[in-house]
mmCIF file of C-alpha atoms and ligand atoms in Angstrom:
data_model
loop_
_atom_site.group_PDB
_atom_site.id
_atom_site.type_symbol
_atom_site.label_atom_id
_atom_site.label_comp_id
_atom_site.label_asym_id
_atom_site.label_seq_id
_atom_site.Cartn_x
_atom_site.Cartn_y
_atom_site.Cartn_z
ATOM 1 C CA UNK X 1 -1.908 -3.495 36.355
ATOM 2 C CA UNK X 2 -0.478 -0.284 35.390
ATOM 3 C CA UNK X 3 2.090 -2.077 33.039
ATOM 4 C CA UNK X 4 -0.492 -3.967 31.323
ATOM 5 C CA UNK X 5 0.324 -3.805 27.527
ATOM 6 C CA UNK X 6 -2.430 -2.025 25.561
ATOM 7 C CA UNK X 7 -4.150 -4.577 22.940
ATOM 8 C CA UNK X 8 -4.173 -3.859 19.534
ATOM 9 C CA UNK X 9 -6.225 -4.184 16.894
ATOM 10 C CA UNK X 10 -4.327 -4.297 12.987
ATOM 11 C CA UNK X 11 -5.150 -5.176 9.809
ATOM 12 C CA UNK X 12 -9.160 -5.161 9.499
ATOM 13 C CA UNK X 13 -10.014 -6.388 13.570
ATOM 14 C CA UNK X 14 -11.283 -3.063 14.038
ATOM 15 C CA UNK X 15 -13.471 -2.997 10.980
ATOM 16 C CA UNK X 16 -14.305 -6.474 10.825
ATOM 17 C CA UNK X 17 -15.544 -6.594 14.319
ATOM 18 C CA UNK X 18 -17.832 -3.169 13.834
ATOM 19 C CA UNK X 19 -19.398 -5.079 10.644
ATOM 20 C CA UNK X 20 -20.377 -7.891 12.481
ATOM 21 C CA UNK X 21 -22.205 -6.219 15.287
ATOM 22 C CA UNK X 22 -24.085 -4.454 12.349
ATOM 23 C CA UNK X 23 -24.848 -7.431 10.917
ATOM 24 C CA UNK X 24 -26.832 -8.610 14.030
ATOM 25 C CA UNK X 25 -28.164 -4.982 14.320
ATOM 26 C CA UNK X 26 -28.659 -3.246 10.895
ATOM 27 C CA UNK X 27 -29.884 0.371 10.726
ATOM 28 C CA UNK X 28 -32.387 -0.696 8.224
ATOM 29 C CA UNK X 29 -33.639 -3.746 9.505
ATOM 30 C CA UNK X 30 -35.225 -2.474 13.057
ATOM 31 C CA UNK X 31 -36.700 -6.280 13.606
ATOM 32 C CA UNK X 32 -33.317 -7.715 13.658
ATOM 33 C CA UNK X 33 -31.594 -6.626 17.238
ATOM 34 C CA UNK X 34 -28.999 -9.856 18.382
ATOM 35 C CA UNK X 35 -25.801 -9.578 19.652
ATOM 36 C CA UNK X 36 -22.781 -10.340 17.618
ATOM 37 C CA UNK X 37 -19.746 -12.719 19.108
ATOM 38 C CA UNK X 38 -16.719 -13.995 17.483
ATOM 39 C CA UNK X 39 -13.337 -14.976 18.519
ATOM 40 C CA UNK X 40 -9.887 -12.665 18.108
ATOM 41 C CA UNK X 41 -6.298 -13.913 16.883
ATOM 42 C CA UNK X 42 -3.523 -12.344 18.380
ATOM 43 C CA UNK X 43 0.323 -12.525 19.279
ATOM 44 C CA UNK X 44 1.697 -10.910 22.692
ATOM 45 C CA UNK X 45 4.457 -8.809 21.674
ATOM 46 C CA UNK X 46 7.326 -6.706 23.402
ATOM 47 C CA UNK X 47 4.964 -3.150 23.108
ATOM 48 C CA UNK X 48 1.725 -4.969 22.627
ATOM 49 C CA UNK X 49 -0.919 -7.719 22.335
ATOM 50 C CA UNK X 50 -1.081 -7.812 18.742
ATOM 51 C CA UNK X 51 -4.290 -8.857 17.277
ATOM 52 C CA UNK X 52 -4.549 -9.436 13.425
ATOM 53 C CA UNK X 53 -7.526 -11.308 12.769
ATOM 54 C CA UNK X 54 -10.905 -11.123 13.914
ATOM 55 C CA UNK X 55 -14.094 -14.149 13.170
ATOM 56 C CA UNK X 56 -17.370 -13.574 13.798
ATOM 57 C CA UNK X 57 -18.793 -17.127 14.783
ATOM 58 C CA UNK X 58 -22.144 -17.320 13.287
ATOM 59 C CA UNK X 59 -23.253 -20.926 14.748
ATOM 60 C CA UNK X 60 -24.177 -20.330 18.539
ATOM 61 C CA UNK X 61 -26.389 -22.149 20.908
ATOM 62 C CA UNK X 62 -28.653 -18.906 21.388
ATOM 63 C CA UNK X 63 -28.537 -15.062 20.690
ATOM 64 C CA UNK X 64 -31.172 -12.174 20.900
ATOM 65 C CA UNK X 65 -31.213 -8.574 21.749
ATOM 66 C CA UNK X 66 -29.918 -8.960 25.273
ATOM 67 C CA UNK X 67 -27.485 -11.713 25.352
ATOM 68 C CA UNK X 68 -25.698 -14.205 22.839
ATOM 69 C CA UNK X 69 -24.591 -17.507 23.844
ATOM 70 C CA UNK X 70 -21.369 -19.010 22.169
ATOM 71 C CA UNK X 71 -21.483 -22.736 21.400
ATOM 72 C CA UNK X 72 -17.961 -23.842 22.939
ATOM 73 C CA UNK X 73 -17.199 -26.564 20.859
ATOM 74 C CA UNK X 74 -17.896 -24.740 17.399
ATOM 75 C CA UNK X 75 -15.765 -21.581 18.755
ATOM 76 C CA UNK X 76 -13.371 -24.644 19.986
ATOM 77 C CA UNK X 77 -13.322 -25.858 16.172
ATOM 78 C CA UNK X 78 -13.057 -22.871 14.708
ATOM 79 C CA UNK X 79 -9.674 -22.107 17.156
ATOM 80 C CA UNK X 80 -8.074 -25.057 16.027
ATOM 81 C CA UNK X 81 -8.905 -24.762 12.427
ATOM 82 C CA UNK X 82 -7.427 -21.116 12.232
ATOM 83 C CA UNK X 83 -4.612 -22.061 14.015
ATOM 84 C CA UNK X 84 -2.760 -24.602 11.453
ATOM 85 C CA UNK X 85 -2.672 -21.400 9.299
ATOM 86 C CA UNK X 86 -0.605 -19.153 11.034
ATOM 87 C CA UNK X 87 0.930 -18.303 14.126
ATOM 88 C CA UNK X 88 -1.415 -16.743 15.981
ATOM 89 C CA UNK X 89 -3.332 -17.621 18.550
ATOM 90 C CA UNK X 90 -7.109 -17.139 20.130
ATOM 91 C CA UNK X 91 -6.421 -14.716 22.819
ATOM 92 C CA UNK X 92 -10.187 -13.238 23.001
ATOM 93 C CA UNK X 93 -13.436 -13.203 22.345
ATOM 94 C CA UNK X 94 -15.719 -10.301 21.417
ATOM 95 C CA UNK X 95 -19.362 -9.670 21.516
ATOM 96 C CA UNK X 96 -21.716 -6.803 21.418
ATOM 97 C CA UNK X 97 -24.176 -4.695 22.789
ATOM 98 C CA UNK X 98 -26.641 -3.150 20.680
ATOM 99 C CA UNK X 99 -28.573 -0.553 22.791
ATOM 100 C CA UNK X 100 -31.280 2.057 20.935
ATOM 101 C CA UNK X 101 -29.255 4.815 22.781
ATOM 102 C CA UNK X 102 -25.809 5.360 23.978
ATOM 103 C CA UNK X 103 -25.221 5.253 27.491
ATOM 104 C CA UNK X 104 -22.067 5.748 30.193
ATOM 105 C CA UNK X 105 -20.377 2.672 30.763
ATOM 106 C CA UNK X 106 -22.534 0.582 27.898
ATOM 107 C CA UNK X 107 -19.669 -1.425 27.336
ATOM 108 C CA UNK X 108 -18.671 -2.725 30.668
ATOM 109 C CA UNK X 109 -19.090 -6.170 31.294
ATOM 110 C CA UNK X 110 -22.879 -7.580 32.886
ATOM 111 C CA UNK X 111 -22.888 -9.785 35.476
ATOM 112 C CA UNK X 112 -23.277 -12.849 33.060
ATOM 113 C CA UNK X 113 -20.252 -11.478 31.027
ATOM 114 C CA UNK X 114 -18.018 -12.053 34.029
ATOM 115 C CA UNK X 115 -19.650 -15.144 35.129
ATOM 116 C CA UNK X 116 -18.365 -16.790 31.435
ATOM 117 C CA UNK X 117 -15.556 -14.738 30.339
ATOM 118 C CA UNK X 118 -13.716 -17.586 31.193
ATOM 119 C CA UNK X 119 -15.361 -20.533 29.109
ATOM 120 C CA UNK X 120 -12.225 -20.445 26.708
ATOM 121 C CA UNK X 121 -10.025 -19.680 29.554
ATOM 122 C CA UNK X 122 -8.627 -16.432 27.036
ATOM 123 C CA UNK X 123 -6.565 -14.049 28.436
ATOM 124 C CA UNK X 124 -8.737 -11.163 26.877
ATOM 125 C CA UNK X 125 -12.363 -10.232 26.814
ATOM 126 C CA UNK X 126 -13.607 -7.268 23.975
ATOM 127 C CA UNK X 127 -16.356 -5.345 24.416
ATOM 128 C CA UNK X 128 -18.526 -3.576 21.736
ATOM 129 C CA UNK X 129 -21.340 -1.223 22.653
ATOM 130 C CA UNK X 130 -23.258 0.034 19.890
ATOM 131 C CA UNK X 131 -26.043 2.343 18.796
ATOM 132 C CA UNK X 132 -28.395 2.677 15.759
ATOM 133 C CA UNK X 133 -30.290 5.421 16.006
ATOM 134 C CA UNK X 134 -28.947 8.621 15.077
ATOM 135 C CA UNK X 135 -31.045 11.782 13.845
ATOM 136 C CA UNK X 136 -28.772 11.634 10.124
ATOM 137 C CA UNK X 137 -26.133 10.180 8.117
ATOM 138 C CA UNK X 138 -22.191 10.952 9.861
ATOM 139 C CA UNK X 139 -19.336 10.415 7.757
ATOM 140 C CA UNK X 140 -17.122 7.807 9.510
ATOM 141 C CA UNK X 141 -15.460 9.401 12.845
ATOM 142 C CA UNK X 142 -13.001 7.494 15.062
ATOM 143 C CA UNK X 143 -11.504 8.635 18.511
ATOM 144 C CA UNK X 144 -9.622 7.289 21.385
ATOM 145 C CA UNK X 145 -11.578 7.862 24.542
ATOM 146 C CA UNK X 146 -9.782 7.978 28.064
ATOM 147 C CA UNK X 147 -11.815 7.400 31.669
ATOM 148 C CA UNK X 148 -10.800 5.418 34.756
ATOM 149 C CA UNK X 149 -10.293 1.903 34.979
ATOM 150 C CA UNK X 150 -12.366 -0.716 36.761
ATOM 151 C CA UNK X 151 -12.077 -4.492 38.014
ATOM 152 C CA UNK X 152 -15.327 -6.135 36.721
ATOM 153 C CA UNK X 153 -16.069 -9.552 39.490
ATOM 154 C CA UNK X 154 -19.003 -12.092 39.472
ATOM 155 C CA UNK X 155 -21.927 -10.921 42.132
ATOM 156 C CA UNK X 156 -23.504 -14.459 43.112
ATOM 157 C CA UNK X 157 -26.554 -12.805 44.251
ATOM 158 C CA UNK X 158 -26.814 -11.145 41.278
ATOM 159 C CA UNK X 159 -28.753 -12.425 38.031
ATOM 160 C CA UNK X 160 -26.657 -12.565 34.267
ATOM 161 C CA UNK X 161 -28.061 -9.090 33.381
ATOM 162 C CA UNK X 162 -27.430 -6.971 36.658
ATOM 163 C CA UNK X 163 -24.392 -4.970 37.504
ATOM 164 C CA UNK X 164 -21.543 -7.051 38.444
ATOM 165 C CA UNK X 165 -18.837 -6.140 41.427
ATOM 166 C CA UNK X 166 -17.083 -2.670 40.339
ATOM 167 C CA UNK X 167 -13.863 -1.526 42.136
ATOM 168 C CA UNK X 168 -11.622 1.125 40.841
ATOM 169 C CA UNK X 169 -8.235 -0.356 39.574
ATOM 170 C CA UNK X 170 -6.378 3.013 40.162
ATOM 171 C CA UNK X 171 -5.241 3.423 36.381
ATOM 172 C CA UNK X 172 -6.398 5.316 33.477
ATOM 173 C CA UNK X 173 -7.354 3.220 30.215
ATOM 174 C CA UNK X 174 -8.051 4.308 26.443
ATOM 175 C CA UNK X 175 -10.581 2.600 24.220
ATOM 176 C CA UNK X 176 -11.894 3.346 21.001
ATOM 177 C CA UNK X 177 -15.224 5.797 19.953
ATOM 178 C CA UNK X 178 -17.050 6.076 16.757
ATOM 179 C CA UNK X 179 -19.715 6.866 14.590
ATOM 180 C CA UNK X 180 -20.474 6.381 11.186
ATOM 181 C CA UNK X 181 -23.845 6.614 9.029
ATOM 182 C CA UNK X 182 -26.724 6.624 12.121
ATOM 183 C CA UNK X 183 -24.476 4.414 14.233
ATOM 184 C CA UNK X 184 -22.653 5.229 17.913
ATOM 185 C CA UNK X 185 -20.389 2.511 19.179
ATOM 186 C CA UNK X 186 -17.857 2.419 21.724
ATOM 187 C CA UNK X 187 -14.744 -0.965 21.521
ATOM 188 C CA UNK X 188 -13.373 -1.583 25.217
ATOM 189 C CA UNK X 189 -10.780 -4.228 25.949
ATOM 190 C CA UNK X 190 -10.430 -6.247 29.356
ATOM 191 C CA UNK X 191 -7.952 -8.548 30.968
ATOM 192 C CA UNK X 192 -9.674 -11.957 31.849
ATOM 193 C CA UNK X 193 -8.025 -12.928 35.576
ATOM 194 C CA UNK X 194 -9.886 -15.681 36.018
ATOM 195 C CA UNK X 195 -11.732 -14.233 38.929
ATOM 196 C CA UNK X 196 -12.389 -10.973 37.249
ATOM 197 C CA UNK X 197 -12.308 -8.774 34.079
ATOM 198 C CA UNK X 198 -10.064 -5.226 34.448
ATOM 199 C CA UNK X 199 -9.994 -2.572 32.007
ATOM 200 C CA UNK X 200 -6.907 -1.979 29.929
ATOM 201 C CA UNK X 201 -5.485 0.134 27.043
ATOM 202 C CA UNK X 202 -7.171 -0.508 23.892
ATOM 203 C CA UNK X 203 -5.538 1.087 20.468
ATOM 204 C CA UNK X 204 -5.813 0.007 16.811
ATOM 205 C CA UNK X 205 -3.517 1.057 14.144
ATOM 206 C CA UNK X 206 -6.327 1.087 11.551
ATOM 207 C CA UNK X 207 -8.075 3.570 13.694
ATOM 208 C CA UNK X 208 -5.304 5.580 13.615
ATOM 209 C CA UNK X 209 -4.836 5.407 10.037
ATOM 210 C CA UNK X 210 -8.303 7.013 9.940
ATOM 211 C CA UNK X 211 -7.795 9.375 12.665
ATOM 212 C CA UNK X 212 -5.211 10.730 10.215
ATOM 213 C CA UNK X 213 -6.690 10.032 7.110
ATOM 214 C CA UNK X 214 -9.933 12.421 8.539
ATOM 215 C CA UNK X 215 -7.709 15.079 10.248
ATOM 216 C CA UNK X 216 -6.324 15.131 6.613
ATOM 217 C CA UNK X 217 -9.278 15.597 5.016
ATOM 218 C CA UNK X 218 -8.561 12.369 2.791
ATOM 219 C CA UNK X 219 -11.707 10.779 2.008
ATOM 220 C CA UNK X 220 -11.114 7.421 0.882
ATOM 221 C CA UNK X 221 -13.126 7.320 -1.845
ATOM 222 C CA UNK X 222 -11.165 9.119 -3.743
ATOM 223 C CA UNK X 223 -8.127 7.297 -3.093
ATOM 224 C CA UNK X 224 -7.497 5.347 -6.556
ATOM 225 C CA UNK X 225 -7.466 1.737 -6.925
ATOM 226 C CA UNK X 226 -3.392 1.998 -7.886
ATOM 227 C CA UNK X 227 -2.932 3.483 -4.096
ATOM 228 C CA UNK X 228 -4.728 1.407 -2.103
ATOM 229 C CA UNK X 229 -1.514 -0.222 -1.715
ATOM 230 C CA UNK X 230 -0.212 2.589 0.018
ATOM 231 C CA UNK X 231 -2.863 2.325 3.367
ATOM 232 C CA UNK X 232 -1.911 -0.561 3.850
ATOM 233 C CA UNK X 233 1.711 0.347 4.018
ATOM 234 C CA UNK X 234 0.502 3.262 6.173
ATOM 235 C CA UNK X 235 -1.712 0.516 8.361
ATOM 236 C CA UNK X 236 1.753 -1.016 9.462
ATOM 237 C CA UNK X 237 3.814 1.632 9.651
ATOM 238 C CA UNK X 238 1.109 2.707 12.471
ATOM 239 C CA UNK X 239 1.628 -0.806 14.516
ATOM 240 C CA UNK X 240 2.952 -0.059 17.874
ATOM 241 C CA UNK X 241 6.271 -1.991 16.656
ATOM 242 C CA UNK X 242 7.059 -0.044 13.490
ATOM 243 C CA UNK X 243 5.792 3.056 14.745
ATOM 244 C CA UNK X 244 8.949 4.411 16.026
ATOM 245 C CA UNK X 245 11.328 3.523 13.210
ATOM 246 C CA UNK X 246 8.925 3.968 9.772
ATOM 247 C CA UNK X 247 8.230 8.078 10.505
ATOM 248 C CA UNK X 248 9.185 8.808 7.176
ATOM 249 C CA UNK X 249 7.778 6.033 5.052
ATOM 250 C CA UNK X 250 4.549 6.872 6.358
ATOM 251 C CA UNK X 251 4.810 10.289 5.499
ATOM 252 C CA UNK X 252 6.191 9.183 2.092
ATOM 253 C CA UNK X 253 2.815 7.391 1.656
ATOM 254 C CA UNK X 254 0.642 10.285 3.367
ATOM 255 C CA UNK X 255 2.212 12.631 0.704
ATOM 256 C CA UNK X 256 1.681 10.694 -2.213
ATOM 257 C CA UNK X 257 -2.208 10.188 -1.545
ATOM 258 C CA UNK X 258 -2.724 14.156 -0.864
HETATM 259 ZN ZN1 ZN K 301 -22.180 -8.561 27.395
#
C-alpha cells in the first residue's frame, strides 16, 4: 500500500465539498445538523488520482445528524449524466460528519461506513469531519496533517455506528485540516478494497494555492477582478503533474498579485 498514489483534489473539489457539509450544518442555523454526501469525478493519472469535480447529491433516501443514506439509483443517474460531458469518471463518494466538537480520528470510517462503502463499487471513499462551534470568527486556515495509517473492516457483531475493525497498515498518510469562520474540519481519503477501507495520501492543489496565498499574506479579497485569472493559472500550475515543470510561471503569477 505504500505506493498508493495520493488523491487529489483540483479545481473547486476541495471547496465545493467543505460548502456542502455546511450546507447540511450551518453555523447559524443550530436546528439544521444532517450529513452531507455527494459523488467525486476523477481521472487516475501517472503521479495521482486526479479529481476535478465534486456533486453534492441532494435527493437521498434518508439523512440526519448521525448518518445519511444515498439513494443508489439517483447517485446512479447522476454518474451517468455527468459522464457524457467529459472524461472523467465517478471514482468516490464523500460524506460528512458534523460533530459539536472536534475529536481524534472523527473522520475515520463507522462501522456502517465500511459495511456500504461499496454500494457503487468506487475505488475511493472521502471522509469529511467537521465542527461548528468555535469561540470566534478565524480567517480561512488550511494545513496538511500527517498520522499513521489504518485498514478500516466491517465488525459483524458490531451495529452501523460502532467502531469498525482497525489494524495498522504500516504507512504514514497526509490529509487535509482547516478552519475558517467558527468551523473545524478535517478531509481524509480511503482506498475502497472491497473488504475494507485503508487510509491513503490525500493533497489538493487548491489547498495549496491557499497554503501559499496565507503564508503570503495575500488575502483574496483584495485580489482584483482583472487577476482572478491568475489563481487559477496558479491552481494548475500546483497539480501534481505540472508541478515540476511550471516553477516559474507560478512565480510569474505569485509576483504579479503581491
Ligand atoms: Zn460516516
Amino acid at each position: 500500500m505504500i505506493n498508493e498514489k495520493p488523491v487529489e483534489f483540483i479545481q473547486h473539489v476541495l471547496s465545493t465539498i467543505i460548502l456542502d457539509a455546511v450546507q447540511f450544518f450551518p453555523q447559524n442555523k443550530k436546528k439544521v445538523h444532517s450529513e452531507a454526501h455527494g459523488l467525486i469525478f476523477g481521472i487516475d493519472k501517472e503521479n495521482s488520482v486526479e479529481c476535478d469535480y465534486a456533486f453534492p447529491v441532494g435527493s437521498v433516501m434518508e439523512r440526519s445528524d448521525v448518518s445519511v443514506m444515498p439513494d443508489s439509483k439517483v447517485d446512479q443517474a447522476v454518474k451517468s449524466a455527468k459522464e457524457l460531458f467529459s472524461t472523467s469518471n465517478c471514482i468516490a463518494t464523500y460524506h460528512s460528519h458534523p460533530y459539536d466538537e472536534p475529536f481524534e480520528g472523527w473522520a475515520n470510517p463507522s462501522n456502517g461506513d465500511c459495511a456500504a462503502a461499496d454500494y457503487l463499487d468506487l475505488p475511493y471513499f472521502l471522509i469529511i469531519a467537521i465542527a461548528r462551534n468555535g469561540k470566534k470568527d478565524k480567517p480561512l486556515l488550511l494545513q496538511y496533517g500527517e498520522c499513521d495509517a489504518y485498514e478500516f473492516s466491517y465488525d459483524q457483531n458490531g451495529d452501523g455506528h460502532d467502531f469498525p475493525k482497525i489494524q495498522t497498515a504500516n504507512h504514514r498518510v497526509s490529509f487535509i485540516n482547516g478552519e475558517f469562520q467558527k468551523y473545524t474540519f478535517t478531509i481524509r481519503a480511503y482506498k475502497n478494497t472491497g473488504h475494507s477501507l485503508i487510509d491513503v495520501d490525500l493533497i489538493s492543489s487548491e489547498a495549496e494555492l491557499m497554503m501559499i496565498l496565507n503564508e503570503e499574506d495575500i488575502k483574496i479579497e483584495n485580489i482584483s477582478e482583472q487577476d482572478t485569472y491568475r489563481l487559477r493559472k496558479m491552481e494548475y500550475n500546483l497539480r501534481e503533474e505540472n508541478k515540476n515543470r511550471s516553477i516559474r510561471n507560478f512565480e510569474y503569477h505569485l509576483e504579479k498579485i503581491k
